[in-house]
Amino acid sequence: MRLPTMLCAASVLAAAAAFAQRPGFNYDEAKVPSYKLPNPLAFNNGEPVRSPADWTNRRRAEVLALFAEHVYGRAPARPEELHFDLLEQDDNALDGKARRKQAAVYFTADKQGPRMELLLYLPPETAKPVPVFLAPNFGGNHTIHPDPAIRLSTSWMRAQGAGVVDHRATEASRGTSAGRWAVDKILERGYGLATVYYGDIDPDFDDGFQNGVHQLDASRDSGSWGSLAAWAWGLSRALDYLETDADIDSGRVALMGHSRLGKAALWAGAADERFAIVISNDSGCGGAALSRRRFGETVKRINTSFPHWFNDNFTAYNDNEDALPVDQHMLLALIAPRPLYVAGAKEDLWADPNGEFLSAMHAGAVYELLGEKGLGVARRPAVEQPIMNTVGYHLRKGKHDVTEYDWLRYLDFADMHWGR
Ligand code: GCU
């Protein structure tokens, strides 16, 4: 009799912890409202999408435009003046385990203008170009590894966390997020890792779109890019650099993002078909999770807490999700037929792991039309029982985070798709 009582008490405590964080949101599957998802395989005029060519030549562009217009916002093209400088290279970095490169990506002709820095670790013996994971970071490139040679970010930082004083990083923040970056494992398995700091692209606060790359685009309206679209745009500019680097197999770049950067990675992967694999880690609302479920974070809540993330049109769907012309399974479908991996965490109810799974499952209709398998299952697998088809999925135990477990699955997924 004691055990069930204890289990019950533990689950009440766990639920209380989740609710204590953000009261007033639904974490109960039984209370998810009934909803009807828009059909990715029907044109805006209602006609059915019948063939792969219908999707590839016409419907895909419609869905992309719907997300740009109603959710993330339209971004400009690659600037003509975009250019790069290799700032540093060491072929004997990390005690001989890596070749390190650091490059500046200038978004305009002006080297004092908006720019980002890209950090690259490659396996040291690169006889031929290597596939790379590109993943944006939250705290500056210098936080992903204690390596003292990583250039300390001088960009705006959130004024929280170790080693951040007055919105600038100090040495104390070096390596502070290393636990989220399986650098050794990535290199051991023969991949490179490229990262950029998201604050270089656009500082993450609401300033009326004056700073970061938004300053490159003077003509704003309610459909213009928010910060998620700006970060996504920056990831495409990172890929522009990778295409110029002879050490990199730029046809094999796997884009991975966590949380808000998972949302950005999905939008980048949807909008830019050069990304060969797209991976969403705990991306939640506005990422992989279905908006209509209203489980955990909602459209209204995300637009209220983060008014700068989406375009202004998206606020029309606050408490009005059923009016959205899209849902997030259609964002995932924009990745098709390329491999896509969606990962959630059991305790990360705020991000609605079940909604992330269902979204990946429903994207399967487009994968199947294009002759790929999609997820290939109709029920969410058990914790840490990954599924890997053209669409992959796992539910990790634990909380909102990126762990070695996640990275090892992404490496397995890339090995599987790239025959390594
Ligand atoms: C908040 C936000 C999420 C986001 C997360 C993050 O929790 O509500 O939507 O994913 O921050 O980026 O860390």
Coordinates of C-alpha atoms and ligand atoms in Angstrom, one line a residue:
M1 CA 0.0 0.0 0.0
R2 CA 2.9 2.4 0.7
L3 CA 4.3 2.4 -2.8
P4 CA 1.2 3.6 -4.7
T5 CA 0.8 6.3 -2.1
M6 CA 4.4 7.4 -2.5
L7 CA 4.1 7.4 -6.3
C8 CA 1.0 9.4 -6.1
A9 CA 2.6 11.9 -3.8
A10 CA 5.6 12.1 -6.1
S11 CA 3.4 12.7 -9.1
V12 CA 1.4 15.4 -7.3
L13 CA 4.6 17.1 -6.4
A14 CA 5.9 16.9 -10.0
A15 CA 2.7 18.3 -11.3
A16 CA 2.7 21.0 -8.7
A17 CA 6.2 22.0 -9.8
A18 CA 5.1 22.2 -13.4
F19 CA 2.0 24.2 -12.5
A20 CA 3.8 26.3 -9.9
Q21 CA 6.0 27.7 -12.7
R22 CA 3.3 28.8 -15.0
P23 CA -0.2 28.6 -13.6
G24 CA -3.3 29.0 -15.7
F25 CA -2.2 26.7 -18.6
N26 CA -3.4 23.2 -19.5
Y27 CA -1.2 20.2 -18.7
D28 CA -4.0 17.7 -18.8
E29 CA -4.4 15.6 -22.0
A30 CA -8.1 15.1 -21.2
K31 CA -8.7 18.8 -21.5
V32 CA -7.1 19.3 -24.9
P33 CA -10.0 20.8 -27.0
S34 CA -11.1 19.0 -30.1
Y35 CA -9.6 20.5 -33.2
K36 CA -9.3 20.0 -36.9
L37 CA -5.9 20.4 -38.5
P38 CA -5.6 22.2 -41.8
N39 CA -4.7 19.8 -44.6
P40 CA -1.2 20.3 -46.0
L41 CA -2.4 18.3 -49.1
A42 CA -5.2 20.7 -50.1
F43 CA -4.4 24.0 -52.0
N44 CA -5.6 27.2 -50.5
N45 CA -8.5 27.1 -52.9
G46 CA -9.5 23.7 -51.5
E47 CA -8.4 21.5 -54.5
P48 CA -6.5 18.4 -53.5
V49 CA -2.8 18.1 -54.0
R50 CA -2.6 14.9 -56.1
S51 CA 1.1 14.4 -57.1
P52 CA 4.6 15.0 -55.8
A53 CA 4.8 17.7 -58.6
D54 CA 1.7 19.5 -57.2
W55 CA 3.4 19.7 -53.8
T56 CA 6.9 20.6 -55.0
N57 CA 5.9 23.1 -57.7
R58 CA 2.9 24.8 -56.1
R59 CA 1.6 23.7 -52.7
R60 CA 5.0 24.0 -50.9
A61 CA 5.3 27.6 -52.0
E62 CA 1.7 28.3 -50.7
V63 CA 2.5 26.8 -47.3
L64 CA 5.8 28.7 -47.0
A65 CA 4.0 31.9 -47.8
L66 CA 1.3 31.3 -45.2
F67 CA 3.9 30.8 -42.5
A68 CA 5.8 33.9 -43.6
E69 CA 2.6 36.0 -43.7
H70 CA 0.8 34.8 -40.6
V71 CA 3.5 33.5 -38.3
Y72 CA 7.3 34.3 -38.6
G73 CA 7.4 37.1 -41.1
R74 CA 9.0 37.8 -44.5
A75 CA 12.8 38.1 -44.4
P76 CA 15.0 39.8 -47.0
A77 CA 17.2 37.8 -49.5
R78 CA 20.9 37.2 -48.9
P79 CA 22.6 40.7 -49.0
E80 CA 24.8 41.2 -52.0
E81 CA 27.6 42.6 -49.8
L82 CA 27.7 39.6 -47.4
H83 CA 31.3 38.7 -46.9
F84 CA 33.5 36.7 -44.6
D85 CA 36.9 36.8 -42.9
L86 CA 38.7 33.9 -41.4
L87 CA 39.8 35.4 -38.0
E88 CA 41.6 32.5 -36.6
Q89 CA 42.6 28.8 -37.3
D90 CA 44.4 26.2 -35.2
D91 CA 44.9 22.8 -36.6
N92 CA 46.0 21.4 -33.3
A93 CA 43.1 22.7 -31.1
L94 CA 41.6 20.8 -28.1
D95 CA 44.9 18.9 -27.5
G96 CA 45.1 17.8 -31.1
K97 CA 41.5 16.5 -31.2
A98 CA 40.3 19.3 -33.4
R99 CA 40.9 21.9 -36.1
R100 CA 39.3 25.1 -34.9
K101 CA 38.3 28.0 -37.1
Q102 CA 36.7 31.3 -36.2
A103 CA 35.2 33.4 -39.0
A104 CA 33.4 36.7 -39.1
V105 CA 30.2 36.9 -41.2
Y106 CA 29.6 40.5 -42.2
F107 CA 26.0 41.2 -43.2
T108 CA 26.9 44.4 -45.0
A109 CA 30.0 45.9 -46.7
D110 CA 30.7 47.7 -43.5
K111 CA 32.9 45.6 -41.1
Q112 CA 31.7 47.8 -38.2
G113 CA 28.0 47.0 -39.1
P114 CA 26.0 44.0 -38.0
R115 CA 28.0 40.8 -38.1
M116 CA 28.2 37.4 -36.5
E117 CA 31.1 35.2 -35.5
L118 CA 31.1 31.5 -36.4
L119 CA 33.0 28.9 -34.4
L120 CA 33.9 25.7 -36.1
Y121 CA 35.5 22.5 -34.7
L122 CA 36.4 19.9 -37.3
P123 CA 38.0 16.5 -36.9
P124 CA 41.8 17.2 -37.2
E125 CA 42.5 14.8 -40.1
T126 CA 40.1 15.9 -42.8
A127 CA 41.2 14.1 -45.9
K128 CA 37.9 15.1 -47.5
P129 CA 35.2 17.6 -46.7
V130 CA 33.2 16.6 -43.6
P131 CA 29.5 16.8 -42.8
V132 CA 28.7 19.3 -40.1
F133 CA 26.1 20.0 -37.4
L134 CA 25.2 23.7 -37.3
A135 CA 23.6 24.8 -34.1
P136 CA 23.1 28.3 -32.8
N137 CA 23.9 29.0 -29.1
F138 CA 22.3 31.1 -26.4
G139 CA 25.3 32.5 -24.5
G140 CA 28.1 33.3 -27.0
N141 CA 30.4 30.9 -28.8
H142 CA 32.8 31.0 -25.8
T143 CA 30.2 29.3 -23.6
I144 CA 30.0 26.0 -25.6
H145 CA 33.5 24.8 -24.5
P146 CA 36.1 25.9 -22.0
D147 CA 38.7 26.2 -24.8
P148 CA 40.5 29.5 -23.9
A149 CA 41.1 30.4 -27.5
I150 CA 37.4 30.8 -28.4
R151 CA 36.9 34.6 -28.9
L152 CA 34.9 36.1 -26.0
S153 CA 31.7 37.5 -27.3
T154 CA 31.4 41.3 -27.1
S155 CA 27.7 41.3 -28.2
W156 CA 24.6 42.0 -26.1
M157 CA 23.9 39.2 -23.5
R158 CA 20.9 38.6 -21.4
A159 CA 21.8 40.1 -18.0
Q160 CA 21.5 36.8 -16.3
G161 CA 23.7 33.8 -15.7
A162 CA 27.3 33.4 -14.8
G163 CA 29.8 35.9 -16.2
V164 CA 27.3 38.4 -17.6
V165 CA 27.7 41.9 -16.3
D166 CA 25.8 44.8 -17.7
H167 CA 24.7 42.8 -20.8
R168 CA 28.3 41.9 -21.7
A169 CA 30.1 38.6 -21.2
T170 CA 33.1 38.2 -19.0
E171 CA 35.7 35.4 -18.8
A172 CA 33.6 33.8 -16.0
S173 CA 31.1 32.6 -18.6
R174 CA 33.6 30.6 -20.7
G175 CA 32.4 27.0 -21.0
T176 CA 29.3 27.5 -18.9
S177 CA 27.0 25.7 -21.4
A178 CA 29.6 23.0 -22.3
G179 CA 27.2 20.4 -20.9
R180 CA 24.9 21.0 -23.7
W181 CA 27.5 20.5 -26.4
A182 CA 28.8 17.0 -27.1
V183 CA 31.9 18.4 -28.9
D184 CA 34.1 15.3 -28.3
K185 CA 31.4 12.9 -29.4
I186 CA 30.6 14.9 -32.5
L187 CA 34.3 14.9 -33.5
E188 CA 34.9 11.3 -32.6
R189 CA 32.1 10.3 -35.0
G190 CA 33.7 12.2 -37.8
Y191 CA 31.5 15.3 -37.9
G192 CA 32.3 18.9 -37.5
L193 CA 30.4 21.4 -35.3
A194 CA 29.6 24.9 -36.3
T195 CA 27.9 27.4 -34.0
V196 CA 26.9 31.0 -33.9
Y197 CA 25.6 33.2 -31.1
Y198 CA 22.0 34.1 -31.7
G199 CA 22.5 37.6 -30.1
D200 CA 24.9 38.5 -32.8
I201 CA 22.1 38.1 -35.3
D202 CA 19.4 39.8 -33.3
P203 CA 19.5 40.6 -29.5
D204 CA 16.6 38.8 -27.9
F205 CA 14.5 41.7 -26.5
D206 CA 11.7 43.8 -27.8
D207 CA 13.2 47.1 -29.2
G208 CA 10.8 47.7 -32.0
F209 CA 13.1 45.9 -34.5
Q210 CA 15.8 48.6 -34.5
N211 CA 18.9 46.5 -33.6
G212 CA 20.5 43.3 -35.0
V213 CA 19.8 42.4 -38.6
H214 CA 16.4 44.1 -38.6
Q215 CA 18.2 47.4 -39.2
L216 CA 19.0 46.1 -42.7
D217 CA 15.3 46.2 -43.6
A218 CA 13.8 49.7 -43.3
S219 CA 10.4 48.8 -44.8
R220 CA 8.4 47.1 -42.0
D221 CA 4.8 46.1 -41.9
S222 CA 2.7 43.6 -39.9
G223 CA 4.0 40.7 -42.0
S224 CA 7.7 41.5 -41.7
W225 CA 10.2 39.3 -39.9
G226 CA 10.3 38.9 -36.2
S227 CA 13.3 37.7 -34.2
L228 CA 12.7 34.0 -34.9
A229 CA 12.8 34.7 -38.6
A230 CA 15.9 36.9 -38.1
W231 CA 17.7 34.1 -36.3
A232 CA 16.6 31.7 -39.0
W233 CA 18.0 34.1 -41.7
G234 CA 21.3 34.3 -39.8
L235 CA 21.5 30.5 -39.9
S236 CA 21.2 30.6 -43.7
R237 CA 24.0 33.2 -43.7
A238 CA 26.1 30.7 -41.6
L239 CA 25.4 28.1 -44.3
D240 CA 26.6 30.7 -46.9
Y241 CA 29.9 30.8 -45.1
L242 CA 30.1 26.9 -44.8
E243 CA 29.6 26.7 -48.5
T244 CA 32.9 28.7 -49.0
D245 CA 34.9 26.5 -46.6
A246 CA 36.7 23.6 -48.5
D247 CA 36.9 21.5 -45.3
I248 CA 33.1 21.3 -45.2
D249 CA 30.7 19.0 -47.1
S250 CA 28.1 21.8 -47.4
G251 CA 25.6 19.3 -49.0
R252 CA 25.6 17.6 -45.6
V253 CA 24.8 20.2 -43.0
A254 CA 22.5 19.1 -40.2
L255 CA 20.8 22.1 -38.6
M256 CA 20.0 21.6 -34.9
G257 CA 18.3 24.1 -32.5
H258 CA 17.0 23.9 -28.9
S259 CA 13.9 25.6 -27.6
R260 CA 13.4 29.1 -29.2
L261 CA 16.4 28.2 -31.3
G262 CA 14.6 25.0 -32.3
K263 CA 11.8 27.1 -33.5
A264 CA 14.3 29.2 -35.5
A265 CA 16.0 26.1 -36.8
L266 CA 12.7 24.7 -38.1
W267 CA 11.8 27.9 -39.9
A268 CA 15.3 28.1 -41.3
G269 CA 15.1 24.5 -42.5
A270 CA 11.7 25.1 -44.0
A271 CA 12.7 28.3 -45.8
D272 CA 16.2 27.2 -47.0
E273 CA 16.2 23.8 -48.7
R274 CA 20.0 23.7 -48.6
F275 CA 19.9 22.3 -45.0
A276 CA 20.1 18.6 -45.5
I277 CA 18.8 17.5 -42.1
V278 CA 16.8 19.5 -39.7
I279 CA 16.6 18.7 -35.9
S280 CA 14.2 20.3 -33.4
N281 CA 15.2 19.8 -29.8
D282 CA 12.3 20.7 -27.4
S283 CA 11.1 23.5 -29.7
G284 CA 7.5 23.6 -28.3
C285 CA 5.0 26.3 -29.1
G286 CA 5.8 28.1 -32.4
G287 CA 8.2 25.2 -33.2
A288 CA 7.2 21.6 -33.6
A289 CA 4.2 21.5 -31.2
L290 CA 0.7 21.9 -32.6
S291 CA -0.8 25.3 -31.7
R292 CA -4.4 24.1 -31.8
R293 CA -3.8 21.7 -28.8
R294 CA -3.3 24.7 -26.4
F295 CA -1.3 22.4 -24.1
G296 CA 1.3 24.1 -22.1
E297 CA 2.4 27.4 -23.8
T298 CA -0.2 29.0 -26.0
V299 CA -0.1 31.4 -28.9
K300 CA -1.4 34.2 -26.7
R301 CA 1.1 33.6 -24.0
I302 CA 4.1 33.4 -26.4
N303 CA 3.0 36.6 -28.2
T304 CA 2.6 38.3 -24.9
S305 CA 5.8 37.2 -23.3
F306 CA 7.9 37.5 -26.5
P307 CA 6.2 40.2 -28.6
H308 CA 9.3 40.4 -30.9
W309 CA 9.5 36.7 -31.8
F310 CA 6.8 36.4 -34.5
N311 CA 5.4 38.9 -36.9
D312 CA 2.5 41.2 -35.8
N313 CA -0.1 39.3 -37.8
F314 CA 0.4 36.3 -35.5
T315 CA -1.3 38.1 -32.7
A316 CA -4.6 37.7 -34.5
Y317 CA -4.5 34.1 -33.4
N318 CA -4.2 34.8 -29.7
D319 CA -7.0 32.7 -28.2
N320 CA -8.0 32.1 -31.8
E321 CA -5.9 29.1 -32.9
D322 CA -8.6 27.5 -34.9
A323 CA -8.5 30.4 -37.3
L324 CA -4.8 29.8 -38.2
P325 CA -4.5 28.8 -41.9
V326 CA -1.7 26.5 -40.9
D327 CA -0.6 24.4 -37.9
Q328 CA 2.9 23.3 -37.1
H329 CA 2.7 19.9 -38.8
M330 CA 2.8 22.0 -42.0
L331 CA 6.0 23.7 -40.9
L332 CA 7.5 20.2 -40.5
A333 CA 6.1 19.1 -43.8
L334 CA 8.1 22.0 -45.5
I335 CA 11.2 20.0 -44.6
A336 CA 10.1 17.0 -46.7
P337 CA 11.5 15.0 -48.3
R338 CA 14.7 15.8 -46.3
P339 CA 15.3 14.0 -43.0
L340 CA 13.7 15.7 -40.0
Y341 CA 14.2 14.8 -36.3
V342 CA 11.9 16.0 -33.6
A343 CA 12.9 15.4 -29.9
G344 CA 10.9 16.2 -26.8
A345 CA 11.5 15.6 -23.1
K346 CA 9.1 13.9 -20.7
E347 CA 9.0 16.6 -18.1
D348 CA 9.0 19.5 -20.6
L349 CA 5.2 19.8 -20.5
W350 CA 5.4 23.5 -21.3
A351 CA 6.6 22.5 -24.8
D352 CA 3.9 19.9 -25.2
P353 CA 5.9 16.8 -26.1
N354 CA 2.8 15.0 -27.3
G355 CA 1.9 17.9 -29.6
E356 CA 5.5 17.7 -31.0
F357 CA 5.1 14.0 -31.7
L358 CA 1.6 14.4 -33.3
S359 CA 2.9 17.2 -35.5
A360 CA 5.8 15.0 -36.7
M361 CA 3.3 12.2 -37.3
H362 CA 0.9 14.4 -39.3
A363 CA 3.8 15.8 -41.4
G364 CA 4.1 12.2 -42.7
A365 CA 1.3 12.8 -45.2
V366 CA 3.6 15.0 -47.3
Y367 CA 6.7 12.7 -46.8
E368 CA 4.6 9.8 -48.1
L369 CA 3.3 11.7 -51.1
L370 CA 7.0 12.3 -51.9
G371 CA 7.8 8.6 -51.6
E372 CA 9.4 8.8 -48.1
K373 CA 8.3 7.0 -45.0
G374 CA 7.7 9.8 -42.6
L375 CA 7.6 8.7 -38.9
G376 CA 6.0 5.3 -39.8
V377 CA 4.2 5.0 -36.4
A378 CA 0.8 6.1 -35.2
R379 CA 1.5 6.1 -31.5
R380 CA 4.1 7.9 -29.5
P381 CA 7.0 5.6 -28.6
A382 CA 8.0 5.0 -25.0
V383 CA 10.6 7.1 -23.3
E384 CA 14.0 6.8 -24.9
Q385 CA 12.8 4.4 -27.6
P386 CA 13.8 6.5 -30.6
I387 CA 12.2 6.1 -34.0
M388 CA 14.3 6.7 -37.0
N389 CA 12.8 6.8 -40.5
T390 CA 12.9 9.8 -42.8
V391 CA 11.3 11.5 -39.8
G392 CA 12.8 10.6 -36.5
Y393 CA 11.5 11.2 -33.0
H394 CA 12.4 10.5 -29.4
L395 CA 11.1 11.4 -26.0
R396 CA 14.0 11.8 -23.6
K397 CA 13.5 11.4 -19.9
G398 CA 14.0 14.5 -17.8
K399 CA 13.5 18.2 -18.4
H400 CA 13.8 21.0 -21.0
D401 CA 17.5 20.7 -22.0
V402 CA 20.0 19.4 -24.6
T403 CA 21.8 16.3 -23.3
E404 CA 24.4 13.8 -24.5
Y405 CA 21.5 11.4 -25.1
D406 CA 20.0 13.9 -27.6
W407 CA 23.2 14.4 -29.4
L408 CA 24.0 10.7 -29.7
R409 CA 20.6 10.1 -31.3
Y410 CA 21.2 13.0 -33.8
L411 CA 24.6 11.4 -34.6
D412 CA 22.9 8.0 -35.2
F413 CA 20.3 9.7 -37.4
A414 CA 22.9 11.5 -39.5
D415 CA 24.9 8.2 -39.8
M416 CA 21.8 6.4 -40.9
H417 CA 20.9 8.9 -43.6
W418 CA 24.4 9.6 -44.8
G419 CA 25.4 5.9 -44.9
R420 CA 28.3 6.4 -42.4
Ligands
GCU1 C1 10.4 30.1 -22.8 C2 9.4 30.1 -23.9 C3 9.5 29.0 -24.9 C4 11.0 28.9 -25.3 C5 11.9 28.8 -24.1 C6 13.4 28.9 -24.5 O1 10.1 29.0 -22.0 O2 8.1 30.2 -23.4 O3 8.7 29.1 -26.0 O4 11.1 27.7 -26.1 O5 11.6 30.0 -23.3 O6 13.7 29.3 -25.6 O7 14.2 28.6 -23.6

